[in-house]
mmCIF file of C-alpha atoms in Angstrom:
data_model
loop_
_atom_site.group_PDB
_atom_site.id
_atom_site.type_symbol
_atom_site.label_atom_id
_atom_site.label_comp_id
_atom_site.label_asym_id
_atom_site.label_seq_id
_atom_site.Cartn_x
_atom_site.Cartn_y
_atom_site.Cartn_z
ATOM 1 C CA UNK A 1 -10.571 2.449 -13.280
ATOM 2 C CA UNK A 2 -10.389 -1.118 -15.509
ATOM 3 C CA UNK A 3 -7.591 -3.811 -15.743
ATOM 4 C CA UNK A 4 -6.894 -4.879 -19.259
ATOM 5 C CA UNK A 5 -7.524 -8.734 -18.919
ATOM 6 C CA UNK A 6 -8.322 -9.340 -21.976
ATOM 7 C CA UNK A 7 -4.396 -8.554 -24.098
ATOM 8 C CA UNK A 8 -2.351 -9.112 -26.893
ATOM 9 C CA UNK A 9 1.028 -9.392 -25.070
ATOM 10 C CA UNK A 10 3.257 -12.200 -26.629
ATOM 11 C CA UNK A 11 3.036 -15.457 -25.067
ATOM 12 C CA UNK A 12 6.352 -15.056 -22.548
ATOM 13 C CA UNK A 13 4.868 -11.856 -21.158
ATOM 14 C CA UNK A 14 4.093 -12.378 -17.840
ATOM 15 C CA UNK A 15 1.718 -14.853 -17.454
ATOM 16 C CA UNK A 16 0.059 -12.915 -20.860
ATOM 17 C CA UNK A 17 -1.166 -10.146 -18.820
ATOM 18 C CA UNK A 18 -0.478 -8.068 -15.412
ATOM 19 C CA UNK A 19 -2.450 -5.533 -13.937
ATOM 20 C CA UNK A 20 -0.416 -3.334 -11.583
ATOM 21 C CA UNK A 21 -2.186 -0.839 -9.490
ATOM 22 C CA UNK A 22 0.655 1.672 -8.672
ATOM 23 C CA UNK A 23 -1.881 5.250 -8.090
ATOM 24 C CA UNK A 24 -4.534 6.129 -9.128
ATOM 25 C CA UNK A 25 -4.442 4.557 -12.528
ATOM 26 C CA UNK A 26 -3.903 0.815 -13.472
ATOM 27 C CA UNK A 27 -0.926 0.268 -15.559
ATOM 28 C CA UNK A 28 -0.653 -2.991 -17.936
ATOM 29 C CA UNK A 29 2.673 -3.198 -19.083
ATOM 30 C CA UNK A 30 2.852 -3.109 -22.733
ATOM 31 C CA UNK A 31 5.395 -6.144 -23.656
ATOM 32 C CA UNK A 32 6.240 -6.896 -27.762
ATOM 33 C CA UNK A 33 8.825 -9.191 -29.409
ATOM 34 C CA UNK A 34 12.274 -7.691 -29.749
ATOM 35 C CA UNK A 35 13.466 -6.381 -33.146
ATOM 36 C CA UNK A 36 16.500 -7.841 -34.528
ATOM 37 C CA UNK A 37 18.657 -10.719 -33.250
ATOM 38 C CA UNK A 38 17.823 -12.040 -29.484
ATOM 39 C CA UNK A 39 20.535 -10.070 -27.199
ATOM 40 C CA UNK A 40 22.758 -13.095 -25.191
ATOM 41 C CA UNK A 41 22.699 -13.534 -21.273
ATOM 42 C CA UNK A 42 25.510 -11.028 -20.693
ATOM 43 C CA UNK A 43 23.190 -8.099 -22.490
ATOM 44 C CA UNK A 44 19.961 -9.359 -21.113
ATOM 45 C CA UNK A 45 21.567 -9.168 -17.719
ATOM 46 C CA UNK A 46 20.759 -13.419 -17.058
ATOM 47 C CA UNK A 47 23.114 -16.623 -16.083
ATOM 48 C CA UNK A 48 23.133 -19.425 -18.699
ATOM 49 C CA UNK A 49 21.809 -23.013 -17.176
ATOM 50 C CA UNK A 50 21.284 -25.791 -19.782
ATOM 51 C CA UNK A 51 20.513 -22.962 -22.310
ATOM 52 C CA UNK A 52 18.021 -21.133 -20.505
ATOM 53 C CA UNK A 53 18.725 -17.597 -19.365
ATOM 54 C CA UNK A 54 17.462 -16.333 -15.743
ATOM 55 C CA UNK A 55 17.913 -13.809 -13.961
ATOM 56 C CA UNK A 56 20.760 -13.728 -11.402
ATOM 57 C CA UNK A 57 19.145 -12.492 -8.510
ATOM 58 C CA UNK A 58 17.634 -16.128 -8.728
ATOM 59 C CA UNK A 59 20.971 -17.658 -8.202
ATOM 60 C CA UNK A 60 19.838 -19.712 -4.574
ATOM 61 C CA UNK A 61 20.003 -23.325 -5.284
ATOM 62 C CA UNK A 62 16.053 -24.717 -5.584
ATOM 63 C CA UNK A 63 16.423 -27.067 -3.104
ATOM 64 C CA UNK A 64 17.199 -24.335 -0.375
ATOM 65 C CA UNK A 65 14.125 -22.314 -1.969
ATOM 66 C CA UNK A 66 11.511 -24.999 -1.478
ATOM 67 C CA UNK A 67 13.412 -26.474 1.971
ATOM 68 C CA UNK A 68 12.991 -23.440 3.369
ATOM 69 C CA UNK A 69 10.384 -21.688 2.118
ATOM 70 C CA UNK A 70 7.703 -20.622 4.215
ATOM 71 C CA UNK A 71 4.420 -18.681 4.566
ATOM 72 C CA UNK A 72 5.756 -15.302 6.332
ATOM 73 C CA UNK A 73 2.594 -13.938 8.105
ATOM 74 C CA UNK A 74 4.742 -11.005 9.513
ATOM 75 C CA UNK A 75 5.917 -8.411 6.982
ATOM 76 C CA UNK A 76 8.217 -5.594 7.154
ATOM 77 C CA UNK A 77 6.813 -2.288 5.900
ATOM 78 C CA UNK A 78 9.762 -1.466 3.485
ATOM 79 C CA UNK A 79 9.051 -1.017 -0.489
ATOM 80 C CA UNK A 80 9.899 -3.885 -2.651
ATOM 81 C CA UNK A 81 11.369 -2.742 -5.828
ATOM 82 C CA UNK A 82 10.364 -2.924 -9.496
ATOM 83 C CA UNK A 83 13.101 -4.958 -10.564
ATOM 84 C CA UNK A 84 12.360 -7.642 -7.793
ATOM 85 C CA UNK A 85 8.520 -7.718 -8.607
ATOM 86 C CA UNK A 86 9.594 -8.112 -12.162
ATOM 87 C CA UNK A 87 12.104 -11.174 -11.439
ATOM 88 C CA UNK A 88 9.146 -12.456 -9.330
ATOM 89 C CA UNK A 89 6.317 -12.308 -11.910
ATOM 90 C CA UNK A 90 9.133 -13.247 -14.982
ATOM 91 C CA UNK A 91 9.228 -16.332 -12.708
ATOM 92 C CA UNK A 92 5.622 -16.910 -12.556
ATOM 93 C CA UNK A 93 5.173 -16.862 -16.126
ATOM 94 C CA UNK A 94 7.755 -19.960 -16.953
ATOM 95 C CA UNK A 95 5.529 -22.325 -14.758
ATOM 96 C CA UNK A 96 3.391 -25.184 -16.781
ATOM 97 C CA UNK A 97 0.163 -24.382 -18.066
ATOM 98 C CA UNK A 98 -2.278 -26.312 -19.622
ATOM 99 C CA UNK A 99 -1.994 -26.377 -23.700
ATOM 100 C CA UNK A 100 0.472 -22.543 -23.115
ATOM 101 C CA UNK A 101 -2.970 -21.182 -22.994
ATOM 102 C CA UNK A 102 -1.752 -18.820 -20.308
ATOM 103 C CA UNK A 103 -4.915 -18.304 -18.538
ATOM 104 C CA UNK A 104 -3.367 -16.919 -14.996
ATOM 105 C CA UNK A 105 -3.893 -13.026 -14.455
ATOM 106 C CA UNK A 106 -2.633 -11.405 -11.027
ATOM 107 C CA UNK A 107 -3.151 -8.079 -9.917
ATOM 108 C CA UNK A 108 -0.315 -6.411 -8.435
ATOM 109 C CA UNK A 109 -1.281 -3.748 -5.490
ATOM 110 C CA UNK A 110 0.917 -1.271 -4.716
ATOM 111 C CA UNK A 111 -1.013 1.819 -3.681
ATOM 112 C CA UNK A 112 -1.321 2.226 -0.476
ATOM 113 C CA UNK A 113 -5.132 3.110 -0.168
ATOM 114 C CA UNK A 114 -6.177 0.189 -1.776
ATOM 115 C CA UNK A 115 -3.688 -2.057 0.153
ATOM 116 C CA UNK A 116 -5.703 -0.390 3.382
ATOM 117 C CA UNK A 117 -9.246 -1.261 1.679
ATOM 118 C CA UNK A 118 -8.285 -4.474 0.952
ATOM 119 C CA UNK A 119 -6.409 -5.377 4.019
ATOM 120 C CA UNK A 120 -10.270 -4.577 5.849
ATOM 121 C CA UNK A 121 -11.799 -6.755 3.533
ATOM 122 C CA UNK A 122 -9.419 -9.416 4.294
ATOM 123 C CA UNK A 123 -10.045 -8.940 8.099
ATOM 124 C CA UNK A 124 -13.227 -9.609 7.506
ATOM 125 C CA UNK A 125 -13.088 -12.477 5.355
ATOM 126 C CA UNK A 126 -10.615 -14.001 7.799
ATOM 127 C CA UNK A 127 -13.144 -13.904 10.743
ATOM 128 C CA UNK A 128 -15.891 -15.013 8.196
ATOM 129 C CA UNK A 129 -14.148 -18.595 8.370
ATOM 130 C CA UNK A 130 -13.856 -19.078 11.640
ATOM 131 C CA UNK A 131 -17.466 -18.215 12.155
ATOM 132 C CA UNK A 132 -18.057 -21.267 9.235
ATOM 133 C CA UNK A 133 -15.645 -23.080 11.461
ATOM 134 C CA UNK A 134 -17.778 -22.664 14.519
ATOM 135 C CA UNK A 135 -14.314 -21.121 16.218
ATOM 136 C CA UNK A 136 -16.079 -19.072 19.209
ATOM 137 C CA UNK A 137 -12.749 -16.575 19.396
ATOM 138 C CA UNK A 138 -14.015 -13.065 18.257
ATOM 139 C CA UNK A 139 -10.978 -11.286 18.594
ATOM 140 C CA UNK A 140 -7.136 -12.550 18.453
ATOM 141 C CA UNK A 141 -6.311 -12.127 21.992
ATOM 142 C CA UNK A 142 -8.897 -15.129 22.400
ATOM 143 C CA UNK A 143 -7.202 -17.533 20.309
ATOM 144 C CA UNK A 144 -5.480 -20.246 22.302
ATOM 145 C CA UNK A 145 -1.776 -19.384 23.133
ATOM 146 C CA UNK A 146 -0.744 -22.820 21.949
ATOM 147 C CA UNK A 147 -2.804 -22.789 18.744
ATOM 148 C CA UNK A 148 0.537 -20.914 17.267
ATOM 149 C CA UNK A 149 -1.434 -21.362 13.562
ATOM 150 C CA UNK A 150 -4.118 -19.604 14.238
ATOM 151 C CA UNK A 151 -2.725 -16.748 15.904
ATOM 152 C CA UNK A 152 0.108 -16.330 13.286
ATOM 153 C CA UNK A 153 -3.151 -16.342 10.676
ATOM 154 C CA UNK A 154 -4.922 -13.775 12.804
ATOM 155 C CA UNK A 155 -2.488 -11.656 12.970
ATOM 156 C CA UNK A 156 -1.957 -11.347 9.132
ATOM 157 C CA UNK A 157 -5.602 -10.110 8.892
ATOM 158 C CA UNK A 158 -4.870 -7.568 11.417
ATOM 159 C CA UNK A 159 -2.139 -6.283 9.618
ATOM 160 C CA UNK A 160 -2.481 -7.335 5.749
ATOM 161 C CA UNK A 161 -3.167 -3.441 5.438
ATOM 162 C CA UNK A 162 -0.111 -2.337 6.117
ATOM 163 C CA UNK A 163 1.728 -4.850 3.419
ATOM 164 C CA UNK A 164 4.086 -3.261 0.853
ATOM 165 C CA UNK A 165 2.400 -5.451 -2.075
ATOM 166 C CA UNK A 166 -0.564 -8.070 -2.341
ATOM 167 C CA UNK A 167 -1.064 -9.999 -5.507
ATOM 168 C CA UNK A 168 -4.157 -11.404 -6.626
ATOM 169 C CA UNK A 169 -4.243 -14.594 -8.634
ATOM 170 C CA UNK A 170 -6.865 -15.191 -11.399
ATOM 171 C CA UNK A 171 -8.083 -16.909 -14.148
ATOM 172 C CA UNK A 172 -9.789 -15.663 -17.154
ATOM 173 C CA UNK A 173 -12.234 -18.922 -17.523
ATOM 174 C CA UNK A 174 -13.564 -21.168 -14.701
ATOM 175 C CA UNK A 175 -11.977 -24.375 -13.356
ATOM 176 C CA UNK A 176 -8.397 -23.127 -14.151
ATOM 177 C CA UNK A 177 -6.380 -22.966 -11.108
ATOM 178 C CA UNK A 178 -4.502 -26.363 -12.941
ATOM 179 C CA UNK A 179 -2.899 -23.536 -15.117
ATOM 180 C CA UNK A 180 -2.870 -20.917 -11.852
ATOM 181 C CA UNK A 181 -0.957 -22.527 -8.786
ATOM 182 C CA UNK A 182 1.858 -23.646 -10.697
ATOM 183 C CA UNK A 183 2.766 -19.917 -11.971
ATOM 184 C CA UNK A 184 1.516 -18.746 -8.076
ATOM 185 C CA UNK A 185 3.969 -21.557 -6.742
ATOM 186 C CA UNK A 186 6.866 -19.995 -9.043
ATOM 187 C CA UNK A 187 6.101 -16.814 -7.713
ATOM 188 C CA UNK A 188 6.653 -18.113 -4.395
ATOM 189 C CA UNK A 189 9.694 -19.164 -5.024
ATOM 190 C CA UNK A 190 11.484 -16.491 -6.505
ATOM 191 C CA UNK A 191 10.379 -14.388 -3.210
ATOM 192 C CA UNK A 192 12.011 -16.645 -1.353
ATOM 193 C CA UNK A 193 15.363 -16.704 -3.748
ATOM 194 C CA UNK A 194 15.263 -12.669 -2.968
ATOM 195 C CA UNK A 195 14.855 -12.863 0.468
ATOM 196 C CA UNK A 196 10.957 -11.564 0.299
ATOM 197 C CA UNK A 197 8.616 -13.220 2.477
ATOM 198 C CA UNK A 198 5.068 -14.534 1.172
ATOM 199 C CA UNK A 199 2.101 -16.732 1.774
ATOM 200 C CA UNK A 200 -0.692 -18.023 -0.353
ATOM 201 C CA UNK A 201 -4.105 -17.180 1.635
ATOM 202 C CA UNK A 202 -7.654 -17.138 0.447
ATOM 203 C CA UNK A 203 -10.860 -14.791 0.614
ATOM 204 C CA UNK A 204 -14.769 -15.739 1.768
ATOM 205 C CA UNK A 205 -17.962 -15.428 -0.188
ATOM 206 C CA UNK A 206 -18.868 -12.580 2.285
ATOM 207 C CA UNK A 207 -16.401 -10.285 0.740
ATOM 208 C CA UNK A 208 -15.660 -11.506 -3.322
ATOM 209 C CA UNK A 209 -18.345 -8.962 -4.514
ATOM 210 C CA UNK A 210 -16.771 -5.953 -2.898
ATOM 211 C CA UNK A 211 -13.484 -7.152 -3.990
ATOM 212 C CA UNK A 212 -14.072 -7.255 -7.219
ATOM 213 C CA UNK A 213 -15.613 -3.638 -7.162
ATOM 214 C CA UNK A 214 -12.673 -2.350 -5.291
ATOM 215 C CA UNK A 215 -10.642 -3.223 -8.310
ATOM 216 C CA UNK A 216 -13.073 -3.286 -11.205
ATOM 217 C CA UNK A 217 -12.829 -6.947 -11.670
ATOM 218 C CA UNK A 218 -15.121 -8.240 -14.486
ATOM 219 C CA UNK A 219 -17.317 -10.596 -13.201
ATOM 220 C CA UNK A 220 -16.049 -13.672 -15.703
ATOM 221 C CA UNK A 221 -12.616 -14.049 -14.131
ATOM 222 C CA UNK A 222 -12.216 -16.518 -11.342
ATOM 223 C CA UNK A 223 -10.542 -15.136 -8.103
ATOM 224 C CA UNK A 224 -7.850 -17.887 -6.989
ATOM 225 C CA UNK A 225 -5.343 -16.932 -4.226
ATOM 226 C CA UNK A 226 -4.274 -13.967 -2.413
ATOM 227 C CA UNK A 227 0.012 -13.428 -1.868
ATOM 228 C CA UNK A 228 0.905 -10.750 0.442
ATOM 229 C CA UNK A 229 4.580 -9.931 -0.071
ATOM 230 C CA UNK A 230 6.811 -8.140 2.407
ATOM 231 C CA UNK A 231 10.682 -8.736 4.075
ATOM 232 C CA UNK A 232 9.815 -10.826 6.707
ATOM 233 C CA UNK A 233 9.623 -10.069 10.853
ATOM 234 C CA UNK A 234 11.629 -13.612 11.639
ATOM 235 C CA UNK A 235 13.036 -16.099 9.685
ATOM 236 C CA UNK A 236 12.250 -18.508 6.905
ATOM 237 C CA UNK A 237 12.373 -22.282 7.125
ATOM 238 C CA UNK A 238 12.724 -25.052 8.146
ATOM 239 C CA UNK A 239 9.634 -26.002 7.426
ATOM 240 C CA UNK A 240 7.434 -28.770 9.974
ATOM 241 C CA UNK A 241 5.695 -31.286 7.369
ATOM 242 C CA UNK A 242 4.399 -34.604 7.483
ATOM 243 C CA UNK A 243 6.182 -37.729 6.827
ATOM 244 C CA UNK A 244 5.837 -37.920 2.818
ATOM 245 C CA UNK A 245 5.454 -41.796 3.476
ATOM 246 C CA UNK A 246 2.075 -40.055 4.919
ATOM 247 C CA UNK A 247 1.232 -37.856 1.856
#
């Protein structure tokens, strides 16, 4: 099976291109200009603010997203819905990018056996970095009942497999995540406005080459983040930071 990176979506159309592995197949959503006038917000189903329309389910105030958002390491099983991972990757395409190139592909994984493929490969990975760290834990039960990051971490890898959707975020040239984390950080975001927990996690060397076969991932585009999605186990924020007088 191949993604369609490369596409001739218009320019709103989800960050130009989005893979979604929903079976067996891939499906790129095909996405052209409207004919005719441009329907208002009551027939496109949006709220009016300062003349931009957005979708209602996006109605939380942003300073109770980002004051509360946080990564949600324990996920619910349950099936999130097309119309909320639309909203979601809507959102992700309105972020800045440099020059509206648009460079920013993810990969939306829905199918369960490549979820459970993925989620080993992220186990893996996961352990991989602590080895680089020189952590001597081999197993999570070893971690440190105090070190309540590491644990929380560790037990994401042990159960990544089971998520109801992981995205992949990726670039189609190198030394683009400028025009990446901004969309990935708007996807965020609208999780959080919906009530869907996330976090932004990365891979390890040790397993890129495998991930990239898993999902026939041409070898030009540059692998950025990884965002598990799922209704969280717990709560969201608030949110322990440093001082910003420190930052």
């Amino acid at each position: 099976m191949r993604c369609t990176w490369q596409s001739g979506l218009t320019a709103g159309a989800l960050c130009a291109a989005v893979a979604v592995i929903a079976g067996p197949t891939v499906r790129v959503p095909e996405v052209s200009s409207p004919a005719g006038p441009v329907p208002g917000p009551q027939e496109r189903g949006t709220t009016m603010a300062d003349g931009a329309g957005y979708p209602p389910r996006l109605s939380m105030g942003i300073g109770e997203a980002m004051f509360s958002q946080r990564a949600i390491r324990r996920l619910r099983p349950d099936p999130i819905g097309d119309e909320e991972l639309k909203i979601i990757l809507d959102a992700a395409s309105k972020a800045p990018n440099g020059g509206n190139q648009q460079p920013g592909r993810f990969l939306v994984i829905r199918a369960r056996d490549k979820i459970a493929a993925f989620g080993k490969l992220y186990h893996e990975a996961w352990w991989a970095k602590r080895r680089d760290e020189s952590q001597p834990w081999k197993t999570r039960d070893e971690i440190p009942a105090g070190d309540s990051v590491h644990r929380s971490a560790a037990l994401l890898a042990d159960e990544l497999g089971n998520a109801p959707v992981v995205i992949l975020a990726f670039a189609l040239a190198r030394n683009r995540g400028n025009s990446v984390f901004p969309p990935v950080q708007n996807l965020l975001l609208a999780a959080r406005a919906m009530g869907i927990g996330s976090t932004l996690t990365t891979l390890h060397p040790q397993v890129m080459e495998r991930v990239y076969a898993l999902f026939d991932i041409p070898k030009e585009v540059e692998f950025h983040c990884c965002i598990p999605l799922g209704y969280p186990r717990g709560r969201f924020g608030p949110t322990e930071r440093l001082p910003t007088a420190q930052t």
